[in-house]
Coordinates of C-alpha atoms and ligand atoms in Angstrom, one line a residue:
M933 CA 30.4 31.2 19.4
S934 CA 27.7 29.2 17.7
E935 CA 28.7 26.8 15.2
T936 CA 28.5 27.4 11.4
A937 CA 28.9 25.1 8.5
R938 CA 30.4 26.6 5.4
M939 CA 29.7 25.8 2.0
I940 CA 31.8 27.0 -1.1
L941 CA 29.5 27.0 -4.6
D942 CA 30.4 28.3 -7.9
G943 CA 33.8 30.0 -5.9
Q944 CA 31.8 31.6 -3.5
E945 CA 31.4 30.8 0.2
Y946 CA 28.0 30.7 1.9
E947 CA 27.1 29.9 5.6
F948 CA 24.7 27.8 7.5
P949 CA 23.9 27.4 10.9
V950 CA 24.3 24.2 12.9
I951 CA 21.5 23.0 14.9
T952 CA 22.4 21.3 18.3
G953 CA 20.0 18.9 19.9
S954 CA 19.9 18.3 23.6
E955 CA 21.6 14.9 23.3
N956 CA 24.2 16.6 21.0
E957 CA 23.1 15.4 17.9
K958 CA 24.2 17.8 15.1
A959 CA 22.1 19.4 11.8
I960 CA 23.2 22.1 9.3
D961 CA 20.0 24.3 8.8
I962 CA 19.7 24.4 5.3
S963 CA 16.3 26.2 5.4
K964 CA 17.8 29.3 3.5
L965 CA 19.8 27.2 1.1
R966 CA 17.4 27.7 -2.3
G967 CA 17.0 31.4 -1.5
S968 CA 20.6 32.3 -1.2
T969 CA 22.3 29.9 -3.5
G970 CA 19.7 28.6 -5.9
Y971 CA 20.6 25.1 -5.2
I972 CA 18.4 22.4 -3.4
T973 CA 19.8 19.1 -1.7
M974 CA 19.4 16.0 -3.2
D975 CA 18.6 13.0 -0.6
P976 CA 16.3 10.0 -1.9
G977 CA 14.4 8.5 1.3
F978 CA 15.2 11.3 3.5
K979 CA 18.4 9.2 4.6
N980 CA 20.3 12.4 5.7
T981 CA 17.4 15.0 6.0
G982 CA 16.3 16.0 9.4
S983 CA 12.3 17.1 8.8
T984 CA 11.6 18.8 12.5
Q985 CA 13.2 19.9 15.5
S986 CA 11.1 17.1 17.9
G987 CA 11.0 16.7 21.7
I988 CA 9.0 13.4 21.3
T989 CA 11.5 10.5 20.9
Y990 CA 15.2 10.1 21.2
L991 CA 17.1 7.5 19.3
D992 CA 20.6 6.9 18.9
G993 CA 20.9 3.9 16.5
E994 CA 24.5 3.2 16.9
H995 CA 23.9 2.6 20.4
G996 CA 20.6 1.1 20.7
V997 CA 18.8 3.8 22.6
L998 CA 15.2 4.6 22.5
R999 CA 13.7 6.9 25.0
Y1000 CA 10.2 8.5 25.0
R1001 CA 10.3 12.1 26.5
G1002 CA 13.4 11.0 28.1
Y1003 CA 12.4 7.9 29.7
A1004 CA 14.1 4.5 28.6
I1005 CA 12.0 2.0 26.4
E1006 CA 13.3 -0.8 28.7
E1007 CA 11.7 0.8 31.8
L1008 CA 8.6 2.1 30.5
A1009 CA 8.0 -1.6 29.0
E1010 CA 8.8 -2.8 32.4
K1011 CA 6.9 -0.4 34.6
A1012 CA 4.2 1.5 32.8
S1013 CA 1.0 0.9 31.3
F1014 CA 0.0 1.7 27.6
I1015 CA -2.2 4.5 28.6
E1016 CA 0.4 6.0 30.8
V1017 CA 3.0 6.1 27.7
A1018 CA 0.0 7.6 25.5
Y1019 CA -0.3 9.9 27.7
L1020 CA 3.1 10.6 27.9
L1021 CA 3.9 11.0 24.5
I1022 CA 0.8 13.1 23.7
Y1023 CA 0.9 15.8 26.4
G1024 CA 4.5 15.6 27.2
D1025 CA 4.9 14.0 30.8
L1026 CA 3.8 11.1 32.9
P1027 CA 0.2 11.6 34.1
N1028 CA -0.2 12.2 38.0
K1029 CA -3.5 10.3 39.4
E1030 CA -5.8 12.5 38.5
Q1031 CA -4.7 13.3 34.9
L1032 CA -4.9 9.5 34.4
A1033 CA -8.1 9.0 35.8
Y1034 CA -9.4 12.0 33.5
F1035 CA -7.7 10.5 30.6
N1036 CA -8.7 6.9 31.1
D1037 CA -12.5 8.0 31.6
S1038 CA -12.5 10.2 28.8
I1039 CA -11.2 7.5 26.5
T1040 CA -13.6 4.9 28.1
H1041 CA -16.3 7.2 27.2
H1042 CA -15.8 7.1 23.7
T1043 CA -15.1 3.4 22.9
I1044 CA -18.6 2.8 20.9
V1045 CA -18.1 3.5 17.5
H1046 CA -21.3 5.0 15.7
E1047 CA -23.9 2.2 14.6
N1048 CA -23.7 3.4 11.1
M1049 CA -20.3 2.7 10.7
K1050 CA -21.2 -1.3 11.0
R1051 CA -22.5 -1.1 7.6
F1052 CA -19.3 0.0 6.1
F1053 CA -18.0 -3.4 7.3
D1054 CA -20.8 -5.3 5.7
A1055 CA -19.8 -4.0 2.5
F1056 CA -16.3 -5.3 2.5
P1057 CA -15.6 -8.7 1.0
L1058 CA -14.7 -11.4 3.3
G1059 CA -11.2 -11.8 3.8
A1060 CA -10.4 -8.0 3.4
H1061 CA -7.5 -7.2 4.6
P1062 CA -8.0 -5.7 8.0
M1063 CA -5.1 -2.9 7.3
G1064 CA -7.4 -1.7 4.4
M1065 CA -10.4 -1.8 6.3
L1066 CA -8.7 -0.1 9.2
S1067 CA -7.4 2.8 7.2
S1068 CA -10.8 3.4 5.7
M1069 CA -12.5 3.4 8.8
V1070 CA -10.3 5.8 10.6
A1071 CA -10.6 8.1 7.9
S1072 CA -14.5 7.7 7.9
L1073 CA -14.4 8.9 11.5
S1074 CA -13.6 12.3 10.0
T1075 CA -17.3 12.5 8.5
F1076 CA -18.8 11.2 11.8
Y1077 CA -17.3 14.0 13.9
P1078 CA -16.9 17.2 11.6
E1079 CA -15.5 18.9 14.4
S1080 CA -12.3 17.5 13.7
Q1081 CA -12.3 19.3 10.5
N1082 CA -11.8 22.8 12.1
P1083 CA -8.5 24.0 10.7
N1084 CA -8.3 26.8 13.5
R1085 CA -7.8 23.8 15.8
D1086 CA -9.7 24.5 18.7
I1087 CA -7.8 23.0 21.8
T1088 CA -11.1 21.4 23.0
D1089 CA -11.6 19.9 19.8
I1090 CA -8.4 18.5 19.2
D1091 CA -8.5 16.9 22.7
L1092 CA -12.0 15.4 21.9
T1093 CA -10.9 14.3 18.8
I1094 CA -7.6 12.7 20.2
H1095 CA -9.6 10.7 22.9
R1096 CA -12.1 9.6 20.5
L1097 CA -9.5 8.3 18.2
I1098 CA -7.6 6.4 20.7
A1099 CA -10.8 5.3 22.2
K1100 CA -12.4 4.1 18.7
L1101 CA -9.3 2.5 17.1
P1102 CA -9.4 -0.8 19.1
T1103 CA -13.1 -1.2 18.8
L1104 CA -12.9 -0.6 14.7
A1105 CA -9.6 -3.2 14.8
A1106 CA -11.8 -5.7 16.5
Q1107 CA -14.7 -5.1 14.4
A1108 CA -12.4 -5.7 11.1
Y1109 CA -11.3 -9.2 12.7
K1110 CA -15.1 -10.3 13.5
H1111 CA -16.0 -9.2 10.1
N1112 CA -13.6 -11.9 8.6
V1113 CA -14.5 -14.6 10.8
G1114 CA -18.0 -14.2 10.5
L1115 CA -18.9 -13.2 14.3
P1116 CA -21.1 -10.8 15.8
T1117 CA -19.4 -7.6 16.9
M1118 CA -18.9 -6.9 20.4
Y1119 CA -19.5 -3.9 22.1
P1120 CA -16.9 -2.4 24.6
K1121 CA -17.1 -3.2 28.3
N1122 CA -15.8 -0.4 30.1
N1123 CA -15.0 -1.7 33.3
L1124 CA -11.8 -3.4 31.6
S1125 CA -8.4 -1.9 31.1
Y1126 CA -7.8 -0.6 27.7
V1127 CA -5.8 -3.6 26.3
G1128 CA -8.7 -5.9 28.2
N1129 CA -11.3 -4.1 26.4
F1130 CA -9.6 -4.8 23.1
M1131 CA -9.2 -8.5 24.0
H1132 CA -13.0 -8.6 25.0
M1133 CA -14.0 -7.1 21.8
M1134 CA -11.4 -9.6 19.8
W1135 CA -12.3 -12.8 21.4
G1136 CA -15.4 -12.3 23.3
V1137 CA -18.8 -13.9 22.3
P1138 CA -22.4 -12.6 23.3
A1139 CA -23.4 -16.2 24.7
E1140 CA -20.6 -15.9 26.9
D1141 CA -18.4 -14.0 29.8
Y1142 CA -15.1 -13.3 28.2
E1143 CA -12.1 -13.4 31.1
V1144 CA -9.2 -11.0 30.3
D1145 CA -6.3 -13.5 30.7
P1146 CA -3.7 -11.3 32.5
I1147 CA -0.6 -13.1 30.7
V1148 CA -2.3 -12.1 27.2
E1149 CA -3.0 -8.4 28.5
S1150 CA 0.5 -8.0 30.1
A1151 CA 2.0 -8.8 26.7
L1152 CA 0.1 -6.9 24.7
N1153 CA 0.4 -4.0 27.0
K1154 CA 4.4 -4.2 26.5
L1155 CA 3.6 -4.9 22.9
F1156 CA 2.0 -1.9 22.6
I1157 CA 4.4 0.2 24.2
L1158 CA 7.5 -1.1 22.4
H1159 CA 5.7 0.0 19.0
A1160 CA 4.0 3.4 20.7
D1161 CA 6.6 5.9 18.9
H1162 CA 9.9 5.9 16.7
E1163 CA 10.5 9.5 15.9
Q1164 CA 10.4 10.3 12.0
N1165 CA 9.8 6.6 10.4
C1166 CA 7.7 6.4 7.2
S1167 CA 4.0 6.1 8.9
T1168 CA 4.6 9.1 11.4
S1169 CA 6.4 11.6 8.6
T1170 CA 3.3 10.8 6.7
V1171 CA 1.3 11.4 9.4
R1172 CA 3.0 14.7 10.1
V1173 CA 3.2 15.6 6.0
V1174 CA -0.6 15.0 5.6
G1175 CA -1.4 17.0 8.9
S1176 CA 0.8 20.1 7.7
S1177 CA -2.0 20.8 4.9
Q1178 CA -4.3 20.9 8.0
A1179 CA -6.1 18.2 7.2
N1180 CA -7.7 16.6 10.1
L1181 CA -6.2 14.3 12.8
Y1182 CA -8.3 11.1 11.5
S1183 CA -7.3 11.6 7.9
S1184 CA -3.7 12.1 8.6
V1185 CA -3.9 8.9 11.0
S1186 CA -5.2 7.1 8.3
A1187 CA -2.5 8.0 5.9
G1188 CA -0.4 6.7 8.7
V1189 CA -2.1 3.5 8.8
S1190 CA -1.7 3.0 5.1
A1191 CA 2.0 3.5 5.1
L1192 CA 2.4 1.4 8.0
W1193 CA 0.8 -1.4 6.0
G1194 CA 3.8 -1.7 3.4
P1195 CA 6.2 -4.7 4.5
L1196 CA 9.4 -2.7 4.5
H1197 CA 7.5 -1.0 7.5
G1198 CA 5.0 -2.4 9.8
G1199 CA 3.9 -4.9 7.3
A1200 CA 7.2 -6.8 7.8
N1201 CA 5.6 -8.4 11.0
Q1202 CA 3.0 -10.4 8.9
A1203 CA 5.9 -11.3 6.1
V1204 CA 8.3 -12.3 8.7
I1205 CA 5.9 -15.1 9.8
E1206 CA 5.2 -15.9 6.4
M1207 CA 8.8 -16.2 5.5
L1208 CA 9.6 -18.6 8.5
E1209 CA 6.5 -20.6 7.7
A1210 CA 7.7 -20.9 4.2
I1211 CA 11.2 -21.8 5.7
R1212 CA 9.6 -24.8 7.8
A1213 CA 7.3 -25.8 4.7
E1214 CA 10.2 -26.3 2.5
G1215 CA 12.5 -27.6 4.9
S1216 CA 15.5 -26.2 2.8
P1217 CA 18.8 -25.5 4.6
L1218 CA 18.8 -22.1 6.4
Q1219 CA 21.9 -21.0 4.6
S1220 CA 20.1 -21.2 1.3
W1221 CA 17.8 -18.4 2.7
I1222 CA 20.8 -16.4 3.7
D1223 CA 22.2 -16.6 0.4
R1224 CA 19.0 -15.4 -1.3
A1225 CA 18.8 -12.4 0.8
K1226 CA 22.3 -11.7 -0.1
D1227 CA 21.9 -12.2 -3.9
K1228 CA 21.2 -8.7 -5.5
T1229 CA 19.7 -10.9 -8.5
D1230 CA 17.0 -11.8 -6.1
S1231 CA 14.3 -9.9 -4.9
F1232 CA 13.8 -11.9 -1.5
R1233 CA 15.2 -9.9 1.7
L1234 CA 15.4 -11.4 5.1
M1235 CA 12.2 -9.8 6.6
G1236 CA 12.5 -8.6 10.1
F1237 CA 16.0 -7.7 9.7
G1238 CA 17.7 -4.4 9.0
H1239 CA 16.9 -0.8 9.8
R1240 CA 17.2 2.7 8.4
V1241 CA 18.4 4.0 11.8
Y1242 CA 19.8 0.7 14.3
K1243 CA 23.1 -0.1 12.9
N1244 CA 24.1 -2.1 16.0
F1245 CA 20.9 -3.7 17.5
D1246 CA 17.1 -2.5 18.0
P1247 CA 16.6 -2.6 21.5
R1248 CA 13.1 -3.2 21.0
A1249 CA 13.9 -6.4 19.1
R1250 CA 15.9 -7.3 22.5
I1251 CA 12.9 -6.8 24.6
I1252 CA 10.6 -8.6 22.5
K1253 CA 12.9 -11.8 21.8
R1254 CA 12.9 -12.2 25.5
A1255 CA 9.4 -11.7 26.0
A1256 CA 8.6 -14.5 23.0
D1257 CA 10.1 -16.7 25.3
E1258 CA 8.4 -16.0 28.5
V1259 CA 4.8 -15.8 27.3
L1260 CA 5.2 -18.7 25.2
G1261 CA 6.8 -20.5 28.4
Q1262 CA 3.8 -18.8 30.3
L1263 CA 1.1 -20.0 27.8
G1264 CA 2.6 -23.4 27.3
V1265 CA 2.8 -22.6 23.7
N1266 CA 5.6 -24.9 21.8
D1267 CA 6.1 -22.8 18.5
P1268 CA 8.7 -24.5 16.2
V1269 CA 8.9 -21.3 14.1
L1270 CA 10.7 -19.5 17.3
D1271 CA 13.4 -22.0 16.9
I1272 CA 13.8 -21.3 12.8
A1273 CA 14.0 -17.4 13.9
K1274 CA 16.7 -17.8 16.4
Q1275 CA 18.5 -20.2 14.5
L1276 CA 17.9 -17.8 11.4
E1277 CA 19.2 -14.9 13.7
E1278 CA 22.0 -16.8 14.5
V1279 CA 23.1 -17.7 11.1
A1280 CA 22.8 -14.0 10.0
L1281 CA 24.8 -12.2 12.5
N1282 CA 27.7 -14.6 11.6
D1283 CA 27.7 -13.8 8.0
D1284 CA 29.9 -11.4 6.7
Y1285 CA 27.1 -9.8 4.6
F1286 CA 24.9 -9.1 7.5
V1287 CA 27.5 -7.8 9.8
Q1288 CA 29.5 -5.4 7.5
R1289 CA 25.7 -3.7 6.5
G1290 CA 24.9 -3.8 10.5
L1291 CA 21.8 -5.8 9.7
Y1292 CA 20.1 -7.0 12.7
P1293 CA 16.7 -8.3 13.9
N1294 CA 14.5 -5.6 14.2
V1295 CA 10.9 -5.2 16.2
D1296 CA 8.9 -7.2 13.6
F1297 CA 11.3 -10.3 13.9
Y1298 CA 9.8 -11.6 17.0
S1299 CA 6.8 -9.7 17.4
G1300 CA 4.6 -12.2 15.0
I1301 CA 5.7 -15.1 17.1
I1302 CA 3.9 -13.6 20.4
Y1303 CA 1.1 -12.3 18.5
R1304 CA 0.5 -16.0 17.1
A1305 CA 0.7 -17.4 20.6
L1306 CA -2.1 -14.9 21.8
G1307 CA -3.9 -16.3 19.0
I1308 CA -3.9 -13.5 16.6
P1309 CA -4.3 -14.0 12.7
T1310 CA -1.3 -13.2 10.8
D1311 CA -3.2 -10.5 8.8
M1312 CA -3.9 -8.9 12.0
F1313 CA -0.3 -8.2 13.1
T1314 CA -0.1 -5.1 11.6
V1315 CA -3.1 -4.1 13.1
M1316 CA -1.6 -4.8 16.5
F1317 CA 1.2 -2.5 15.4
A1318 CA -1.0 0.4 14.4
L1319 CA -3.0 -0.2 17.6
G1320 CA 0.4 0.6 19.5
R1321 CA 1.7 3.1 17.2
L1322 CA -1.4 5.3 17.6
P1323 CA -0.2 7.8 20.3
G1324 CA 3.0 8.4 18.8
W1325 CA 1.2 9.5 15.5
I1326 CA -1.0 11.5 17.5
G1327 CA 1.8 13.0 19.7
Q1328 CA 3.8 14.1 16.6
W1329 CA 0.7 15.4 14.6
K1330 CA 0.1 17.7 17.9
E1331 CA 3.8 19.0 17.9
M1332 CA 3.9 19.5 14.4
T1333 CA 0.4 21.5 14.8
E1334 CA 1.6 23.2 17.8
N1335 CA 4.8 24.4 16.5
R1336 CA 3.0 25.6 13.3
E1337 CA 5.0 23.9 10.9
P1338 CA 5.2 24.7 7.2
I1339 CA 3.2 22.5 4.8
G1340 CA 5.6 19.4 3.9
R1341 CA 6.6 19.9 0.1
P1342 CA 9.6 18.6 -1.3
R1343 CA 11.4 19.8 -4.4
Q1344 CA 13.0 17.8 -6.9
V1345 CA 15.5 17.9 -9.7
Y1346 CA 13.5 17.4 -13.2
V1347 CA 15.1 15.0 -15.4
G1348 CA 12.5 14.6 -18.3
A1349 CA 12.1 16.3 -21.6
S1350 CA 12.8 19.5 -22.5
E1351 CA 10.0 21.7 -24.3
R1352 CA 8.9 20.3 -27.0
A1353 CA 5.8 20.9 -29.8
F1354 CA 2.7 18.9 -29.4
T1355 CA 2.3 16.6 -32.5
S1356 CA -1.2 16.0 -33.8
L1357 CA -2.2 12.1 -33.2
D1358 CA -1.8 11.4 -37.1
A1359 CA 1.9 12.4 -37.0
R1360 CA 2.8 10.4 -34.2
Ligands
LIG1491 N1 18.1 -8.4 4.0 C1 18.9 -8.3 3.0 N2 19.5 -7.5 2.9 C2 19.3 -6.2 3.3 C3 18.3 -6.1 4.1 C4 17.5 -7.4 4.4 N3 16.6 -7.3 5.2 N4 18.2 -5.2 4.7 C5 18.8 -4.3 4.2 N5 19.6 -5.0 3.2 C6 20.9 -4.4 2.4 C7 20.4 -3.8 1.4 O1 20.4 -4.4 0.3 C8 21.9 -2.8 1.1 O2 22.9 -3.6 0.5 P1 23.8 -2.7 -0.2 O3 24.6 -1.9 0.5 O4 24.7 -4.1 -1.1 O5 23.1 -2.2 -1.5 C9 21.9 -2.5 2.6 O6 21.6 -3.5 3.2 C10 21.4 -1.3 3.4 O7 20.1 -1.5 3.0 P2 19.0 -0.3 2.5 O8 17.9 -0.9 1.7 O9 19.7 0.7 1.9 O10 18.6 0.4 4.0 P3 17.5 1.0 4.2 O11 17.5 2.3 5.6 O12 17.1 2.2 2.9 O13 16.2 0.0 4.4 C11 14.7 -1.6 5.7 C12 16.1 -0.2 5.7 C13 14.3 -1.8 6.8 C14 13.7 -0.9 4.8 C15 15.4 -2.8 5.1 O14 16.5 -3.2 6.1 C16 14.5 -4.0 4.6 O15 13.8 -3.9 3.7 N6 14.4 -4.6 6.0 C17 13.3 -5.8 5.8 C18 12.2 -5.5 5.9 C19 11.7 -5.0 7.6 O16 12.1 -5.8 8.1 N7 11.3 -3.9 7.8 C20 10.7 -3.7 9.0 C21 11.6 -2.5 9.7 S1 11.8 -2.0 11.7 C22 9.8 -1.6 11.9 C23 9.7 -0.6 11.3 O17 9.7 0.3 12.2 O18 9.0 0.0 10.0

């Protein structure tokens, strides 16, 4: 017998179906609630609201489980390439050799961005935040490739748009960096791996041959995989909602980049390093920072701590913490900020406030320390997150499109003024 939920409203009983996911997750389907009762539900921040039935990423926040299409994140981070994971997230399965070769080849052939787009960079002020530049440039891609705007969603056009976007995001990200450091942009080198090519465009200069350091390449590959999808987070939900109006993929992902930029989301990786640097500069005891984070009259929060879904540990953070030790060791970097981060984690994890609320280091707590060791400037950290998250945004947009999901449009309870008569300016 299928499970149902019963609700009593004004003495009348209503039944709602219960949906069970493949990992036994339960949801009450209230899609007919308003039609049958006249009521809506209230859930600010969507803390208890499922927006879709998705087959992409499984996450169990209580037990620290994260899987892409059924594969454990720990295994993918260890054994896969980022491009394989991108294929997996977007197309549903790990690619075989032919599929991977085709995917790689297609992406490789779209890495150059239109020359005219370089002029957009000229107009940005020096020191413009690269996330602002990235979001604008991604939206601009739709103007250069109008077939992406076809709302009939021809499958060939969609694939072309997907491959173009994956190919061009690293080029745009590196160009944003070059703009700020005043160095000439580098054209892609298509004999390099996806990650290696990005490194070449970031750190290569026209006068010299750039050699891809395998330690850096492998670290970035791992970080990109760990960031590649995280089910219905803020930026992904943004991508799906924007896409649900049948806006094109570039515009939808541009909105996702903007959502990611906020310090409560992907922007936390920049905020963590700034916080750790401030702790180092001030030299005040760690406990005083913890006390500030607990003080409800102080807006300060421990950045890189806490998560909407993980209430035990964030499996990505565990892998990244280990990787931070490894990568810094391999590169011979001694960053005092890593020690501060570890001490801060220890103090927080032994503090009742953090324990009771299930606040643990999240993916952003240690990632910035690795990015720094790799030579990536602080304001580029969230761009690195965006590069990693791109296949997730695309896979989720594609799923939403293929499922023909309705336009995203929540309701509200109005609490403003009741109807009143207009008064002329003199009478006010
Ligand atoms: N420092 C101090 N207190 C915190 C923190 C923190 N970092 N995070 C949550 N709390 C407290 C919060 O004040 C609340 O306390 P109380 O119950 O007494 O009111 C309780 O913990 C629950 O927090 P919440 O704000 O209701 O939880 P949320 O699910 O709405 O927010 C969060 C999740 C990630 C926005 C939040 O934990 C936060 O602001 N963390 C710092 C920013 C950060 O690291 N963001 C990166 C998230 S992981 C990357 C990503 O995928 O975006």
